[in-house]
Short mmCIF file of C-alpha atoms and ligand atoms in Angstrom, two decimals:
data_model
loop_
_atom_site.label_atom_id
_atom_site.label_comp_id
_atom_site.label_asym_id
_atom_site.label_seq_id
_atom_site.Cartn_x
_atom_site.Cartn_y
_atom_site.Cartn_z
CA UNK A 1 -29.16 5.66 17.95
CA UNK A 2 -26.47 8.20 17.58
CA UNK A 3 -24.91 5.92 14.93
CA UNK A 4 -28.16 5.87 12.59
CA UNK A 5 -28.32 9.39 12.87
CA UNK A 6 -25.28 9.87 11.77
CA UNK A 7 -25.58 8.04 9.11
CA UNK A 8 -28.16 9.32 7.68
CA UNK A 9 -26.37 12.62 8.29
CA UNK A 10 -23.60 11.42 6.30
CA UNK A 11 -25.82 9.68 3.87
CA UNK A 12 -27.19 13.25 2.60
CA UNK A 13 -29.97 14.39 1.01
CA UNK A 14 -29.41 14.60 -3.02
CA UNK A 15 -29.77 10.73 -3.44
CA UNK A 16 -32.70 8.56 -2.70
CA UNK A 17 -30.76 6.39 0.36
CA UNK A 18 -32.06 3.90 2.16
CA UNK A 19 -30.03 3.84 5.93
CA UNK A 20 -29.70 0.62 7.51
CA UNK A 21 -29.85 0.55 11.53
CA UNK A 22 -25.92 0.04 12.14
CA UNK A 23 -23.83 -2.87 12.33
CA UNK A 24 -22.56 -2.30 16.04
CA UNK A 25 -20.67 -4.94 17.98
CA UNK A 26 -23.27 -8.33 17.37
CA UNK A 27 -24.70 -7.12 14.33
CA UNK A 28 -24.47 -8.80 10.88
CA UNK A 29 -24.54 -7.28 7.48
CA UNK A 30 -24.82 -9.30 4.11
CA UNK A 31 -23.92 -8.01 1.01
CA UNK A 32 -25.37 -9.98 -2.07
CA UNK A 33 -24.57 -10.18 -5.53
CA UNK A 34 -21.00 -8.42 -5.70
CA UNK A 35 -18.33 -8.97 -7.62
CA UNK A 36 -15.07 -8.84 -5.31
CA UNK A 37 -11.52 -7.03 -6.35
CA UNK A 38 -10.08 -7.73 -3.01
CA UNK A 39 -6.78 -6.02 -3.23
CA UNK A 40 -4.28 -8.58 -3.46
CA UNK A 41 -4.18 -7.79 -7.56
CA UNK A 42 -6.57 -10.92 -8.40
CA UNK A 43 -8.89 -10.11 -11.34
CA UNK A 44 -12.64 -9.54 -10.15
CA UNK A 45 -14.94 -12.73 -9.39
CA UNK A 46 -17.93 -13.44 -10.08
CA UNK A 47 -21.03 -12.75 -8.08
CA UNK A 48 -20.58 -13.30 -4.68
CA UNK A 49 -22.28 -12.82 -1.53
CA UNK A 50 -20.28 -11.17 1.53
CA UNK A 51 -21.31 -11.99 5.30
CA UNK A 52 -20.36 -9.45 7.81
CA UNK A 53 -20.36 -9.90 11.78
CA UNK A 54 -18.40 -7.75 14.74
CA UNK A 55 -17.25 -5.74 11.86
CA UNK A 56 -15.73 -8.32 10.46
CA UNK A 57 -15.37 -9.96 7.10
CA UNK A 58 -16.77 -14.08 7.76
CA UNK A 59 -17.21 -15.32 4.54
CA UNK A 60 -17.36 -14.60 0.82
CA UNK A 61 -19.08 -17.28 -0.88
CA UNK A 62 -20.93 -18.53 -4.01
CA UNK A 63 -23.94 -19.19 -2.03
CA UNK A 64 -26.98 -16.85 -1.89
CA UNK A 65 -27.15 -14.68 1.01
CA UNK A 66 -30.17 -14.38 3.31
CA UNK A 67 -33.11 -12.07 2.95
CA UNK A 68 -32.65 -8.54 3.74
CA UNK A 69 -29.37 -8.55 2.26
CA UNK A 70 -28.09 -5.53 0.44
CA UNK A 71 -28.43 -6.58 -3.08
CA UNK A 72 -25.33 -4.97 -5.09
CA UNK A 73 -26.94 -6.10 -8.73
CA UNK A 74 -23.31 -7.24 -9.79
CA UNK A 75 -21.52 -4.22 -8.73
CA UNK A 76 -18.17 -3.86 -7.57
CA UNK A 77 -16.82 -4.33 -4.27
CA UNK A 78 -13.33 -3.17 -3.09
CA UNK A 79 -11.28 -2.82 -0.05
CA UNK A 80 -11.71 0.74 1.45
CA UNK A 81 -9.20 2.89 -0.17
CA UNK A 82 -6.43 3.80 1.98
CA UNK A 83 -4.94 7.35 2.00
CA UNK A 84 -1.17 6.60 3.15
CA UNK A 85 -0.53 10.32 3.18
CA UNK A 86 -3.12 13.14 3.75
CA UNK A 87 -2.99 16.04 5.69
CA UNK A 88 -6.31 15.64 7.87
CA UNK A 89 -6.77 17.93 10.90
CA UNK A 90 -10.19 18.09 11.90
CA UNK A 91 -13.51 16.08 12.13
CA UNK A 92 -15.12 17.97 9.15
CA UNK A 93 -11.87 16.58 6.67
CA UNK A 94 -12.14 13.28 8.53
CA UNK A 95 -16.02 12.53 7.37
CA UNK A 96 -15.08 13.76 4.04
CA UNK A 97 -12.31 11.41 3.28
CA UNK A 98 -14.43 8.35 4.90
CA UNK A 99 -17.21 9.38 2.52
CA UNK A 100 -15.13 9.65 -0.41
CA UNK A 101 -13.97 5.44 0.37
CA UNK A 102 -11.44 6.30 2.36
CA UNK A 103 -11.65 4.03 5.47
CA UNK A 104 -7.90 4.17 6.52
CA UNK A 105 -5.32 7.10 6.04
CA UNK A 106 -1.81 8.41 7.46
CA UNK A 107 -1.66 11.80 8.50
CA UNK A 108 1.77 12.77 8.05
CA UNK A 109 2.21 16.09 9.42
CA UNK A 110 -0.34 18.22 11.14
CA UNK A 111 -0.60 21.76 12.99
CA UNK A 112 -0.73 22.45 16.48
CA UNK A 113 -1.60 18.65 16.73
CA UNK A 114 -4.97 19.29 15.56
CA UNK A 115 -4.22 15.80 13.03
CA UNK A 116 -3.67 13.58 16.72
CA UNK A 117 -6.64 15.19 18.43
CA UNK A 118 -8.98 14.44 15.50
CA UNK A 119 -7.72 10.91 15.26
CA UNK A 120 -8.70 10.93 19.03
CA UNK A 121 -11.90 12.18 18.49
CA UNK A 122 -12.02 9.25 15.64
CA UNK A 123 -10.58 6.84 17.94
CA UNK A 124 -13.09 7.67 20.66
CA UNK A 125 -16.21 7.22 18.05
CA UNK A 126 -16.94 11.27 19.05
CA UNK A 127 -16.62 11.62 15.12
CA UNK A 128 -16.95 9.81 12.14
CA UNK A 129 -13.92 9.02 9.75
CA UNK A 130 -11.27 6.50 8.84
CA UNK A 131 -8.66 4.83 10.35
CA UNK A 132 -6.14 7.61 11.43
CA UNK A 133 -2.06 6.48 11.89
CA UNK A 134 -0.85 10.03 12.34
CA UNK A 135 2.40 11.53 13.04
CA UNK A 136 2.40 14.52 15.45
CA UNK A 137 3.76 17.24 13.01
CA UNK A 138 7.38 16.95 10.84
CA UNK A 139 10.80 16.34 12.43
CA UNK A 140 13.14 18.84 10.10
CA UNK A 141 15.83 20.92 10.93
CA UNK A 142 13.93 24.09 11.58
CA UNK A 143 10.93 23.08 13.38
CA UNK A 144 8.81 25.82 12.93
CA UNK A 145 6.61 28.12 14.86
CA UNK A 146 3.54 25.67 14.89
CA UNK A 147 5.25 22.86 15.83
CA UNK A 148 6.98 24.31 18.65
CA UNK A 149 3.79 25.83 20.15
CA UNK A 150 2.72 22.17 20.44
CA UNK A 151 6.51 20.97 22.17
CA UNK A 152 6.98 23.98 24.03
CA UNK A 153 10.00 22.33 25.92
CA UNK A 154 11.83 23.00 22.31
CA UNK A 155 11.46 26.49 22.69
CA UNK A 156 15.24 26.77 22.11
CA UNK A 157 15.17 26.24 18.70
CA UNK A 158 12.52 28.75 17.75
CA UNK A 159 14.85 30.73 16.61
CA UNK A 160 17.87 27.92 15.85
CA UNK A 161 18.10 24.84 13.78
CA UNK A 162 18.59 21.43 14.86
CA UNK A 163 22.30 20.42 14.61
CA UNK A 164 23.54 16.90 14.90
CA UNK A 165 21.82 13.16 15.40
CA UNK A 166 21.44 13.86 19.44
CA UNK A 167 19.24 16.86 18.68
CA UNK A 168 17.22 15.51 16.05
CA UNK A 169 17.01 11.79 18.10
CA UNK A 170 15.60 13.66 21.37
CA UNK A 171 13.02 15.52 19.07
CA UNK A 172 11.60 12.19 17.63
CA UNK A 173 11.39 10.38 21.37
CA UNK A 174 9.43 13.73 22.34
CA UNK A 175 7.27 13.03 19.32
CA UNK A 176 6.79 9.07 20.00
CA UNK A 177 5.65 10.02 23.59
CA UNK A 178 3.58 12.29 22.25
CA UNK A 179 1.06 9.68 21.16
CA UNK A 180 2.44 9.71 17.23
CA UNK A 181 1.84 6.25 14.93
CA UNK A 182 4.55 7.30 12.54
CA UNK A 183 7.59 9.94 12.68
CA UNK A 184 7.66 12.46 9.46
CA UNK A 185 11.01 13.33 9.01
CA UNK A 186 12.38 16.08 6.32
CA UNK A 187 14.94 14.50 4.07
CA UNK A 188 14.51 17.83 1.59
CA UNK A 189 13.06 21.32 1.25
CA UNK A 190 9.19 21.27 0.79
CA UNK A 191 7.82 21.94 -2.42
CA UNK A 192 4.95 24.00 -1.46
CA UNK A 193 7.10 27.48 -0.47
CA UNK A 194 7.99 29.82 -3.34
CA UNK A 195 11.58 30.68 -1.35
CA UNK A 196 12.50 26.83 -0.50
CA UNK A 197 14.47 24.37 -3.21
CA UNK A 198 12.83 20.96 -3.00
CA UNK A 199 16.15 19.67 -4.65
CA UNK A 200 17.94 20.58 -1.25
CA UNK A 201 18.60 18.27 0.94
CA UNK A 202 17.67 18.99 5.01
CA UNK A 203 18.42 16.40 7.77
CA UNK A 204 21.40 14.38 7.30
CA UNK A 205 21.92 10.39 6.89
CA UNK A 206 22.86 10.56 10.06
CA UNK A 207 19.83 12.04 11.65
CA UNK A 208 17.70 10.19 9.81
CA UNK A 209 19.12 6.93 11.18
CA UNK A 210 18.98 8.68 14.37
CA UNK A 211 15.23 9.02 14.19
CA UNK A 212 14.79 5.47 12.61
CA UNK A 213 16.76 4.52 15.63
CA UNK A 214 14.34 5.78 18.19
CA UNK A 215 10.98 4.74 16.18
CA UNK A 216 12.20 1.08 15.92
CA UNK A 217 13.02 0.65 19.32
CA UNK A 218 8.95 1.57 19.82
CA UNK A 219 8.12 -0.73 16.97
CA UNK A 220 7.01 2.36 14.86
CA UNK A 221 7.71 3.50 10.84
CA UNK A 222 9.46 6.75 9.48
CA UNK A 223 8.17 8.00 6.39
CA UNK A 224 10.60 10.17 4.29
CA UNK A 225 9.71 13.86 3.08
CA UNK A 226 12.07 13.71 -0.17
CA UNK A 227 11.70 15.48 -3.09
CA UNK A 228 15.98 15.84 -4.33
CA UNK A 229 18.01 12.93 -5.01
CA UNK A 230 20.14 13.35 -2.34
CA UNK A 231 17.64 13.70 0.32
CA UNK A 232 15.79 9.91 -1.18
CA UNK A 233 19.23 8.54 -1.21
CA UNK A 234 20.03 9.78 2.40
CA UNK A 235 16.52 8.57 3.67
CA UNK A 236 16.76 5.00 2.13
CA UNK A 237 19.89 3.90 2.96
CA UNK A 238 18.59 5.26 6.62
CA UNK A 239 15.72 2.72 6.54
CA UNK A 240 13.50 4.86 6.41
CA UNK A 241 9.47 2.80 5.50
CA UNK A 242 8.32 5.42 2.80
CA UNK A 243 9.69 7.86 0.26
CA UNK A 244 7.33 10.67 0.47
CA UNK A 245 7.26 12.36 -3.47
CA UNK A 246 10.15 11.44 -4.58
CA UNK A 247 10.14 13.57 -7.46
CA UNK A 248 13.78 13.73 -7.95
CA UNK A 249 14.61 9.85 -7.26
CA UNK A 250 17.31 8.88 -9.72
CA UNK A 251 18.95 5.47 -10.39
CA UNK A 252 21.45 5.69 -7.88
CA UNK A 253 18.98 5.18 -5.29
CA UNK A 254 15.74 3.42 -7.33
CA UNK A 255 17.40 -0.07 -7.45
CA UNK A 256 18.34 0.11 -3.45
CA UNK A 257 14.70 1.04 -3.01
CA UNK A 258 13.79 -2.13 -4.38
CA UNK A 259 16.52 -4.19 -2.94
CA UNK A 260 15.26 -2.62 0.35
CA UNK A 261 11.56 -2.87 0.34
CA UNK A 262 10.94 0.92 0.79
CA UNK A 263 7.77 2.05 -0.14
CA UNK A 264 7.46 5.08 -2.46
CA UNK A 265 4.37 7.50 -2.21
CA UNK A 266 4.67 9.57 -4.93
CA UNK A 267 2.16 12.09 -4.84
CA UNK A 268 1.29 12.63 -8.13
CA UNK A 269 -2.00 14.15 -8.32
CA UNK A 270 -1.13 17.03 -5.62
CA UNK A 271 2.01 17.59 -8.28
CA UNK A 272 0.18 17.91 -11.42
CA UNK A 273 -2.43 20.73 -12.24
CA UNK A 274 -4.83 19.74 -10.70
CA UNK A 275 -2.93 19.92 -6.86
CA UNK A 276 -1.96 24.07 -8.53
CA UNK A 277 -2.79 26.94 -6.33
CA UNK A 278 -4.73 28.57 -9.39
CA UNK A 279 -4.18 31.68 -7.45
CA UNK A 280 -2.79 35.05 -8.89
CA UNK A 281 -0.44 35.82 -6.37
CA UNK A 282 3.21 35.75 -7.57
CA UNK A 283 4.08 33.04 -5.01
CA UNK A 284 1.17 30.97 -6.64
CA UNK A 285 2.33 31.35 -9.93
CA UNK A 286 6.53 30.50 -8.90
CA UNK A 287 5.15 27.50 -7.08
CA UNK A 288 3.01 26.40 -10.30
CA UNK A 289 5.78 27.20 -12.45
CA UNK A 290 7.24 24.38 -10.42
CA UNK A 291 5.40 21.85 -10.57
CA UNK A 292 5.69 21.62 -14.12
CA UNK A 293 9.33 20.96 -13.54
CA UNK A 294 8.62 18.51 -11.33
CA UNK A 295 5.98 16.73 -12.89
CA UNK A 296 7.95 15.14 -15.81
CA UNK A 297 10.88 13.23 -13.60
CA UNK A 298 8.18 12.39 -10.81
CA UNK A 299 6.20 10.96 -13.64
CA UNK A 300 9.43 9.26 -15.07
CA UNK A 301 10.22 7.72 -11.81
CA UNK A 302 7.18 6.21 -10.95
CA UNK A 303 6.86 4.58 -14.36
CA UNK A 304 10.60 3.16 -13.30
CA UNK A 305 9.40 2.03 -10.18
CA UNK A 306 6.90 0.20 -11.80
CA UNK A 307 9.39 -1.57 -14.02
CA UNK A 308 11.42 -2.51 -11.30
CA UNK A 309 8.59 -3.83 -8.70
CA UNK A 310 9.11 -0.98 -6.03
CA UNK A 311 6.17 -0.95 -3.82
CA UNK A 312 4.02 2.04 -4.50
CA UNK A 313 1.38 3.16 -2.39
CA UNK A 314 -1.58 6.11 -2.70
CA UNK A 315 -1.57 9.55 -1.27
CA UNK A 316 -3.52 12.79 -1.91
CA UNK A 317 -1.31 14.97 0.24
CA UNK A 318 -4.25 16.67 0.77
CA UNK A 319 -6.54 17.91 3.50
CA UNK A 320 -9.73 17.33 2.57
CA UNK A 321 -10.73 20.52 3.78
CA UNK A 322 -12.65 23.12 2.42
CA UNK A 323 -10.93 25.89 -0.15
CA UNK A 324 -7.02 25.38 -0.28
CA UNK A 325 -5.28 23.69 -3.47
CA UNK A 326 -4.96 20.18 -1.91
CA UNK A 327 -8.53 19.74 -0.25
CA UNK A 328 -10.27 18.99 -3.75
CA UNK A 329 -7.60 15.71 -4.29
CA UNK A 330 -8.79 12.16 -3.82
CA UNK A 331 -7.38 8.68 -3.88
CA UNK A 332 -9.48 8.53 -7.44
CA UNK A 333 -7.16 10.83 -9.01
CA UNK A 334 -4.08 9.00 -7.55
CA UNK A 335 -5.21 6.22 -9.29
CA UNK A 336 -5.85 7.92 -12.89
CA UNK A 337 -2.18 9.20 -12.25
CA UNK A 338 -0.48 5.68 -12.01
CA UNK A 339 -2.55 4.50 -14.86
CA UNK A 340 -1.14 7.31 -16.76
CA UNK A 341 2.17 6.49 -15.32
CA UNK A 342 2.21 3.24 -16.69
CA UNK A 343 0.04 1.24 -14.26
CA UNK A 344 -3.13 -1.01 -15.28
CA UNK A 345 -6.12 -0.16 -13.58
CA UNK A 346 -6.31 -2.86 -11.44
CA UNK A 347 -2.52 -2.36 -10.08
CA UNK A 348 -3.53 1.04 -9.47
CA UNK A 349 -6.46 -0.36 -7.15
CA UNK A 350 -3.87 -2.57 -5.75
CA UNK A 351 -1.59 0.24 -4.94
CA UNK A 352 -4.64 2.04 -2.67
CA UNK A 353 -5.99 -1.51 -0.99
CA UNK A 354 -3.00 -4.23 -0.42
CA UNK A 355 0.34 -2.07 -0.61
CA UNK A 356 -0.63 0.63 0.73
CA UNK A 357 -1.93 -1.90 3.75
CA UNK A 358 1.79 -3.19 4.08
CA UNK A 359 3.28 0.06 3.91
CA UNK A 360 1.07 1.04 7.09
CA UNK A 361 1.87 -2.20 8.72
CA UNK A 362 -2.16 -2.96 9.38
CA UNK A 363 -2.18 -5.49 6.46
CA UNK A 364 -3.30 -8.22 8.75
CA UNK A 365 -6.00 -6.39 9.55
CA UNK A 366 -7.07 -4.63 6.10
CA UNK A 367 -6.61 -3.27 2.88
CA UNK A 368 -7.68 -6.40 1.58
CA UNK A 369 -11.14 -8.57 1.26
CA UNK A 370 -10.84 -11.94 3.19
CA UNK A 371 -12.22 -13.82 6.01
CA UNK A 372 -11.14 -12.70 9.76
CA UNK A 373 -10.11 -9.08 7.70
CA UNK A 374 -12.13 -5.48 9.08
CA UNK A 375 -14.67 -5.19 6.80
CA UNK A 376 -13.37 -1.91 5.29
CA UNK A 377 -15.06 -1.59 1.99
CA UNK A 378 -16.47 -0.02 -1.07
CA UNK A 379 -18.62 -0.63 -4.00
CA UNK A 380 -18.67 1.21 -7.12
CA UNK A 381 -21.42 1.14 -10.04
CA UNK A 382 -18.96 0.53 -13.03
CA UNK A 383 -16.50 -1.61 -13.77
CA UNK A 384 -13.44 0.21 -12.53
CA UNK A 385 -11.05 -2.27 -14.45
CA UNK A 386 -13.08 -0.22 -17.68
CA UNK A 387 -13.50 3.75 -16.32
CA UNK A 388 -11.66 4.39 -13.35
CA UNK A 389 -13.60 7.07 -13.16
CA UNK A 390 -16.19 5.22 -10.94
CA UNK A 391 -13.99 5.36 -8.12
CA UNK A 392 -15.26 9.05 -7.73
CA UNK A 393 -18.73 8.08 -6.25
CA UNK A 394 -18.62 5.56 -4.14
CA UNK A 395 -22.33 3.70 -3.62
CA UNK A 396 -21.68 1.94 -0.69
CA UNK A 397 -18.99 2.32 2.23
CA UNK A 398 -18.26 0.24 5.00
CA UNK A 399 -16.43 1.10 8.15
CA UNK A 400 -15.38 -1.55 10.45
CA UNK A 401 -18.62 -3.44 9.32
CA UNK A 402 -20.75 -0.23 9.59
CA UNK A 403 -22.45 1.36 6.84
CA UNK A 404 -21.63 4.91 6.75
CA UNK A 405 -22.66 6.45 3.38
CA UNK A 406 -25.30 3.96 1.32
CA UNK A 407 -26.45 5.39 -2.30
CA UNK A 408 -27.90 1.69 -3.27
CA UNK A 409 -31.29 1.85 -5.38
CA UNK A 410 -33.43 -0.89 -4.03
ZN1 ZN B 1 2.42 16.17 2.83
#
């Protein structure tokens, strides 16, 4: 009962919906009529019909589909999008992203742990949102205030950096035990602070290995904070999963990447404009300022990367909260960025389904439509291959086989 209200909670009340009772554990779900961009790159098909049982996809077939099937009227069906690097911290940002289409995200870096406790909550079905794999704040030379008020047995470097691959190795086991899915290490200044220089590098070759040392040993990924050349270099050769921005990434290290396998999450949308503070403070006007440097080589790497067949996945960056610069960005606008980076539309889609699947390691499981796969989905009224700008408003998500926003006209 709690799940039907719910979604009919989630559902709203500015479009006619229609709620089914929820696909729990037994229940089936058909989908009728869809045609299927299942994330592996393959054009769309034709009309399909899409059986769902246990939350999981059984069949997508050319036969018709039973009565009371949800009847799509030839509209598109993707994989849920996947968010490989937001900034979630609470239930609120949690529904919001599910609602938007995403149905599986990374949280890499949170406050206080507040990213790990709503994952919990997630985890526990206290809450509705997607798939969390979140990393229990950022490993970086100076650890910060937050972060130590959450690892209190660090208290020694409150006021002192990290130093050396021992300190920085200890910090990520402390982190692992911790209950975190991926480490966030800091291979270069942020971006976001008017006094930092993103082109700086922070922890060391060294201590990045360090850290990839500990998280392999647990079977676990590092993804790379890196916006200077130096600090990608470091971070790749240090095995790191994911490049994190990026922006700087120059062709000393973009051919390694590939010879690698490293993922690169560039970011883009939180770099352009539209991720600006807008704000008239002279700290939000430095830090726009900036990302108009960094726009045009972030821009001119990705297009490289897409050249030379580097793995790029989608990230917002972004909170999806309420009222700061990031919370308004969605996996959408990602996608209009790599189309105006180079990619086709349907790469783009590819980049937010599949890829980013493989960079979380859950690919087995989802982030793209097959039998025996979660049935993580989407469905969008346009042809998304035409006006990506569909991907927007979502008519239809799925969650693990459960409907949890439904906009269909029937
Ligand atoms: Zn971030």
């Amino acid at each position: 009962m709690r799940d039907r209200l719910t979604a009919v909670r989630l559902a709203g009340c500015l479009f006619a919906s229609v709620v089914l009772a929820g696909t729990a554990s037994g229940a089936e779900l058909w989908l009728a009529n869809a045609r299927v961009i299942d994330g592996t790159g393959a054009a769309p098909s034709a009309a399909r019909s899409v059986h769902i049982r246990d939350g999981k996809l059984v069949a997508i077939s050319e036969h018709a589909a039973p009565a009371g099937a949800i009847d799509l009227h030839g509209s598109y069906l993707l994989p849920g999008f996947i968010d490989a690097h937001s900034h979630i911290e609470d239930p609120a940002s949690a529904e919001r992203a599910l609602l938007s289409g995403v149905t599986t995200t990374r949280v890499l870096g949170d406050a206080y742990l507040k990213g790990i406790a709503t994952r919990d909550l997630v985890r526990q079905g206290d809450t509705p949102g997607p798939e969390m794999l979140t990393s229990a704040g950022h490993v970086r030379p100076v650890l910060g205030e937050a972060f130590i008020l959450s690892f209190p047995q660090f208290g020694r470097y409150l006021h002192a950096p990290l130093t050396g691959a021992d300190q920085v190795a200890e910090v990520g086991r402390a982190v692992i035990a911790r209950g975190a899915d991926v480490i966030k290490v800091g291979a270069s200044e942020r971006a976001g602070l008017a006094q930092t220089d993103p082109r700086r590098p922070e922890l060391s070759f060294e201590e990045i290995s360090a850290v990839v040392r500990e998280a392999s040993a647990k079977g676990i990924f590092v993804a790379a904070h890196s916006h200077g050349a130096d600090g990608v270099n470091a971070a790749v050769r240090a095995g790191v999963r994911s490049i994190e921005h990026g922006t700087y990434a120059d062709e000393a290290t973009l051919p390694l990447m590939k010879q690698k396998g490293t993922f690169w999450v560039p970011t883009l949308a939180v770099m352009s404009p539209l991720g600006d503070p807008r704000g008239d403070s002279a700290e939000d006007i430095a830090l726009q300022l900036r990302t108009y440097h960094m726009m045009k080589p972030l821009r001119e790497g990705v297009r490289r990367a897409h050249a030379l067949g580097i793995p790029v996945a989608t990230g917002t960056d972004g909170t999806y909260g309420d009222g700061d610069a990031t919370a308004r960005i969605r996996i959408a606008h990602e996608i209009e960025e790599l189309v105006k980076s180079g990619y086709t539309p349907l790469e783009a889609i590819t980049a937010a389904t599949g890829t980013a699947a493989r960079l979380l390691g859950v690919d087995s499981r989802t982030g793209t439509i097959a039998p025996g796969k979660e049935a993580d989905l989407l469905v969008v009224d346009r042809n998304p291959l035409e006006d990506t700008t569909t991907l927007f408003e979502p008519m239809l998500v799925v969650n693990n086989g459960k409907v949890v926003l439904d906009r269909m006209y029937r």
